[in-house]
Amino acid sequence: MNTDYPFAVEVEHLTISYHSKPALLDISVRIERDQLVGIIGPNGAGKSTFIKAVLGFIKPDLGSVKIDGKNVQLAKGRVAYVPQRGAVDWDFPVTVREVALMGRYQKIPWYSSPTREDYEAAEEALQMVRMQEFAGRQIGELSGGQQQRVFLARALAQGSDILLLDEPFAGVDAATERAILDVLERAKNAGKTLIVVHHDLSTAAEYFDKLILIKQRMYAYGIPEQVLNEELLSKIYEGRLRIFGNILQPRER
Ligand SMILES: Nc1ncnc2c1ncn2[C@@H]1O[C@H](COP(=O)(O)OP(=O)(O)OP(=O)(O)O)[C@@H](O)[C@H]1O
Ligand SMILES: [Mg+2]
């Protein structure tokens, strides 16, 4: 693994369309290692599309994505992913332990079963998100916040250096949000790079080292103080911002 390489993710001139309508246009950004990076932007801005492109799930019309300096297609499995909640079938009959173990599947050859090491990695990941006591439970029988933590455990069990999370705080209460943030910060301190789609501008500065502001194009990338510029945000969110003191908050969806 090329861990001395300074950039976890490099995106150059990324352009992606669905049915010839551009969702992302000419995005170029380099994300350094060991950081907690937030992606902000209104609904339909292309945030999930960006995450899927960095995972190599979507082929760009133009441009390229590199992971640790190598083409994303050669880095499959190097990046762990927590999907947006709506993208998961929660009725799928699988236990919490099995979901965490799925994070290991790329490491398990087709001819063998999970090893003790795989089970231990899954167990450790469940402990990190404090879901070990639910290990035998069906995922459909968990609350939204608990499900979100189990999917985070699956990504942690993978052991990747780069984690992409699509709105991990959506629909969770304040205590779960804190618990998830704590896991993300510990992962960062353990040398991981985390890229997180985030909806709440009022916590963005507190949670993230850097922010990426997207609405089809990339409007800003940098430390929160630079990106959370009132004039820029009211343009991007089309004036749909409430202002609490000096904290900006998009109006509800
Ligand atoms: N599979 C798809 N087929 C066609 N259009 C799509 C598809 N996925 C996304 N789009 C369109 O691409 C644009 C960007 O979608 P995307 O899901 O990336 O936005 P987002 O920023 O993640 O939004 P949200 O905040 O609602 O999750 C939207 O206009 C959306 O309708
Ligand atoms: Mg999305």
XYZ file of N, CA, C and O in Angstrom, residues 104-197:
376
model
N -16.006 -7.916 5.307
C -14.803 -8.730 5.100
C -14.837 -9.510 3.786
O -13.849 -10.153 3.429
N -15.981 -9.532 3.108
C -16.147 -10.461 1.983
C -15.100 -10.314 0.892
O -14.694 -11.298 0.294
N -14.649 -9.053 0.676
C -13.631 -8.876 -0.357
C -12.325 -9.578 0.013
O -11.512 -9.887 -0.841
N -12.136 -9.794 1.306
C -10.898 -10.431 1.757
C -11.018 -11.954 1.823
O -10.046 -12.650 2.022
N -12.259 -12.469 1.677
C -12.455 -13.911 1.814
C -12.501 -14.534 0.414
O -13.370 -14.191 -0.376
N -11.570 -15.434 0.083
C -11.596 -16.049 -1.246
C -12.862 -16.890 -1.453
O -13.440 -17.382 -0.474
N -13.288 -17.066 -2.691
C -14.551 -17.752 -2.992
C -14.574 -19.175 -2.476
O -15.608 -19.729 -2.169
N -13.390 -19.792 -2.344
C -13.344 -21.209 -1.970
C -13.288 -21.405 -0.453
O -13.199 -22.520 0.024
N -13.315 -20.321 0.314
C -13.229 -20.550 1.758
C -14.283 -19.771 2.534
O -14.960 -18.900 1.995
N -14.397 -20.098 3.816
C -15.359 -19.442 4.702
C -14.630 -18.349 5.472
O -13.398 -18.324 5.488
N -15.375 -17.488 6.133
C -14.717 -16.485 6.964
C -13.816 -17.146 8.004
O -14.148 -18.201 8.547
N -12.665 -16.551 8.234
C -11.735 -17.100 9.225
C -12.034 -16.472 10.585
O -12.849 -15.543 10.688
N -11.304 -16.946 11.575
C -11.442 -16.384 12.904
C -11.110 -14.885 12.886
O -11.769 -14.079 13.545
N -10.113 -14.539 12.088
C -9.716 -13.132 11.979
C -10.870 -12.272 11.423
O -11.111 -11.156 11.886
N -11.597 -12.839 10.436
C -12.740 -12.117 9.872
C -13.812 -11.893 10.939
O -14.354 -10.796 11.077
N -14.128 -12.951 11.701
C -15.133 -12.825 12.764
C -14.693 -11.816 13.816
O -15.490 -11.017 14.306
N -13.394 -11.834 14.127
C -12.884 -10.900 15.137
C -12.962 -9.451 14.646
O -13.326 -8.558 15.407
N -12.644 -9.249 13.372
C -12.706 -7.884 12.815
C -14.147 -7.372 12.846
O -14.406 -6.207 13.174
N -15.099 -8.256 12.526
C -16.515 -7.873 12.537
C -16.957 -7.551 13.962
O -17.643 -6.554 14.212
N -16.526 -8.384 14.905
C -16.897 -8.195 16.311
C -16.322 -6.884 16.851
O -17.002 -6.118 17.525
N -15.062 -6.632 16.506
C -14.392 -5.414 16.958
C -15.096 -4.170 16.408
O -15.288 -3.177 17.108
N -15.509 -4.256 15.133
C -16.204 -3.127 14.507
C -17.550 -2.892 15.196
O -17.934 -1.743 15.441
N -18.249 -3.973 15.552
C -19.525 -3.817 16.266
C -19.306 -3.207 17.648
O -20.122 -2.409 18.115
N -18.191 -3.554 18.256
C -17.881 -2.944 19.555
C -17.612 -1.454 19.407
O -18.050 -0.645 20.208
N -16.892 -1.095 18.352
C -16.577 0.329 18.133
C -17.834 1.179 18.043
O -17.870 2.306 18.496
N -18.878 0.628 17.398
C -20.119 1.407 17.251
C -21.127 1.061 18.361
O -22.270 1.478 18.322
N -20.666 0.275 19.336
C -21.476 -0.145 20.488
C -22.761 -0.857 20.074
O -23.851 -0.547 20.545
N -22.607 -1.824 19.169
C -23.769 -2.611 18.738
C -23.547 -4.094 18.969
O -24.320 -4.917 18.469
N -22.512 -4.460 19.737
C -22.199 -5.888 19.901
C -23.325 -6.670 20.573
O -23.564 -7.820 20.238
N -24.072 -5.988 21.448
C -25.140 -6.733 22.139
C -26.318 -7.051 21.219
O -27.182 -7.847 21.555
N -26.360 -6.423 20.031
C -27.427 -6.689 19.075
C -26.989 -7.666 17.988
O -27.684 -7.841 16.991
N -25.822 -8.291 18.138
C -25.214 -9.065 17.048
C -26.140 -10.106 16.423
O -26.093 -10.333 15.215
N -27.019 -10.699 17.226
C -27.886 -11.750 16.697
C -29.212 -11.254 16.138
O -29.999 -12.034 15.589
N -29.449 -9.955 16.220
C -30.728 -9.363 15.819
C -30.809 -9.170 14.293
O -29.806 -8.878 13.653
N -31.997 -9.325 13.717
C -32.209 -9.012 12.291
C -32.089 -7.494 12.092
O -32.588 -6.730 12.933
N -31.490 -7.057 10.984
C -31.318 -5.592 10.819
C -32.654 -4.867 10.705
O -32.768 -3.715 11.104
N -33.670 -5.548 10.165
C -34.993 -4.932 10.038
C -35.637 -4.630 11.380
O -36.585 -3.856 11.459
N -35.119 -5.232 12.443
C -35.698 -5.048 13.774
C -34.943 -4.015 14.602
O -35.076 -3.969 15.813
N -34.146 -3.190 13.944
C -33.392 -2.155 14.663
C -34.002 -0.790 14.390
O -34.701 -0.596 13.392
N -33.683 0.162 15.253
C -34.096 1.549 14.978
C -33.197 2.120 13.878
O -32.130 1.550 13.571
N -33.602 3.250 13.310
C -32.818 3.877 12.238
C -31.389 4.183 12.661
O -30.436 3.934 11.916
N -31.225 4.707 13.867
C -29.886 5.055 14.356
C -29.023 3.822 14.562
O -27.822 3.825 14.283
N -29.662 2.736 15.024
C -28.921 1.478 15.223
C -28.507 0.884 13.875
O -27.386 0.404 13.720
N -29.412 0.953 12.894
C -29.078 0.443 11.555
C -27.880 1.208 10.984
O -26.967 0.620 10.405
N -27.905 2.516 11.188
C -26.824 3.346 10.661
C -25.480 2.925 11.298
O -24.454 2.859 10.624
N -25.505 2.625 12.596
C -24.279 2.216 13.279
C -23.786 0.860 12.776
O -22.580 0.622 12.657
N -24.725 -0.043 12.449
C -24.328 -1.361 11.935
C -23.650 -1.206 10.553
O -22.645 -1.862 10.269
N -24.183 -0.321 9.735
C -23.551 -0.111 8.430
C -22.185 0.550 8.559
O -21.280 0.281 7.771
N -22.047 1.384 9.585
C -20.731 1.952 9.857
C -19.768 0.833 10.287
O -18.610 0.800 9.859
N -20.274 -0.105 11.091
C -19.440 -1.246 11.517
C -18.994 -2.068 10.306
O -17.844 -2.500 10.229
N -19.898 -2.284 9.365
C -19.531 -3.037 8.157
C -18.364 -2.353 7.439
O -17.400 -3.002 7.012
N -18.447 -1.013 7.321
C -17.370 -0.267 6.646
C -16.068 -0.345 7.444
O -14.987 -0.500 6.868
N -16.159 -0.265 8.769
C -14.947 -0.332 9.603
C -14.307 -1.713 9.523
O -13.085 -1.842 9.481
N -15.151 -2.761 9.473
C -14.637 -4.143 9.437
C -13.797 -4.382 8.185
O -12.895 -5.219 8.174
N -14.090 -3.632 7.139
C -13.363 -3.782 5.870
C -11.875 -3.443 6.038
O -11.047 -3.914 5.274
N -11.576 -2.594 7.024
C -10.179 -2.258 7.286
C -9.578 -1.319 6.255
O -8.355 -1.215 6.136
N -10.420 -0.600 5.516
C -9.909 0.327 4.488
C -9.356 1.597 5.123
O -9.780 1.986 6.206
N -8.461 2.250 4.396
C -7.918 3.527 4.866
C -8.836 4.681 4.532
O -8.694 5.777 5.052
N -9.735 4.450 3.568
C -10.607 5.531 3.107
C -12.056 5.091 3.301
O -12.442 4.006 2.872
N -12.835 5.921 3.978
C -14.251 5.611 4.207
C -15.124 6.715 3.620
O -14.877 7.898 3.868
N -16.128 6.315 2.876
C -17.085 7.273 2.327
C -18.432 7.026 2.978
O -18.911 5.888 3.008
N -19.036 8.078 3.510
C -20.313 7.920 4.209
C -21.329 8.897 3.642
O -21.062 10.101 3.568
N -22.474 8.374 3.241
C -23.501 9.226 2.632
C -24.585 9.532 3.668
O -25.425 8.689 3.954
N -24.535 10.722 4.229
C -25.489 11.203 5.248
C -25.640 10.246 6.428
O -26.751 9.794 6.738
N -24.548 9.940 7.123
C -24.638 9.018 8.250
C -25.459 9.553 9.415
O -25.907 8.780 10.256
N -25.674 10.868 9.459
C -26.410 11.445 10.589
C -27.894 11.641 10.287
O -28.629 12.151 11.124
N -28.319 11.253 9.096
C -29.719 11.488 8.728
C -30.641 10.637 9.593
O -30.463 9.423 9.698
N -31.610 11.264 10.216
C -32.635 10.558 10.977
C -32.154 9.934 12.277
O -32.822 9.051 12.799
N -31.006 10.364 12.801
C -30.582 9.817 14.096
C -30.734 10.902 15.167
O -30.719 12.089 14.856
N -30.899 10.492 16.425
C -31.058 11.496 17.479
C -29.690 12.067 17.865
O -28.642 11.597 17.408
N -29.721 13.090 18.728
C -28.490 13.819 19.062
C -27.441 12.903 19.693
O -26.253 13.007 19.383
N -27.887 11.958 20.539
C -26.923 11.074 21.215
C -26.251 10.145 20.203
O -25.037 9.928 20.251
N -27.034 9.599 19.267
C -26.463 8.715 18.236
C -25.532 9.514 17.320
O -24.473 9.027 16.922
N -25.933 10.739 17.012
C -25.074 11.590 16.164
C -23.704 11.774 16.823
O -22.667 11.623 16.182
N -23.704 12.069 18.117
C -22.453 12.207 18.879
C -21.647 10.907 18.839
O -20.439 10.917 18.664
N -22.362 9.776 19.032
C -21.679 8.473 19.067
C -21.042 8.179 17.706
O -19.891 7.718 17.635
N -21.756 8.474 16.629
C -21.203 8.232 15.287
C -20.016 9.164 15.039
O -18.959 8.741 14.565
N -20.180 10.446 15.415
C -19.085 11.399 15.214
C -17.834 10.949 15.974
O -16.718 11.033 15.455
N -18.049 10.436 17.171
C -16.933 9.961 17.987
C -16.193 8.816 17.273
O -14.964 8.791 17.235
N -16.946 7.903 16.666
C -16.330 6.794 15.918
C -15.545 7.351 14.720
O -14.419 6.917 14.445
N -16.127 8.334 14.044
C -15.442 8.907 12.871
C -14.139 9.593 13.298
O -13.107 9.453 12.635
N -14.194 10.302 14.418
C -12.985 10.993 14.884
C -11.908 9.994 15.305
O -10.730 10.197 15.029
N -12.344 8.906 15.951
C -11.359 7.886 16.340
C -10.744 7.239 15.106
O -9.546 6.955 15.067
N -11.566 7.006 14.085
C -11.047 6.425 12.833
C -10.028 7.376 12.204
O -8.966 6.957 11.735
N -10.336 8.674 12.226
C -9.401 9.661 11.679
C -8.088 9.635 12.463
O -7.001 9.609 11.870
N -8.191 9.601 13.773
C -6.977 9.583 14.601
C -6.176 8.301 14.416
O -4.983 8.267 14.684
N -6.851 7.249 13.942
C -6.146 5.992 13.653
C -5.583 6.008 12.227
O -5.115 4.981 11.731
N -5.655 7.164 11.542
C -5.005 7.303 10.246
C -5.904 7.093 9.038
O -5.428 6.891 7.926
N -7.212 7.151 9.235
C -8.111 6.975 8.087
C -8.539 8.329 7.528
O -8.522 9.346 8.227
N -8.913 8.310 6.271
C -9.458 9.484 5.615
C -10.952 9.248 5.463
O -11.354 8.197 4.958
N -11.763 10.202 5.911
C -13.217 10.008 5.857
C -13.858 11.132 5.056
O -13.575 12.310 5.288
N -14.709 10.753 4.130
C -15.427 11.720 3.313
C -16.913 11.494 3.571
O -17.422 10.388 3.371
N -17.571 12.528 4.079
C -18.906 12.361 4.656
C -19.882 13.362 4.043
O -19.669 14.576 4.145
N -20.943 12.875 3.425
C -21.991 13.789 2.959
C -22.766 14.253 4.188
O -23.181 13.445 5.025
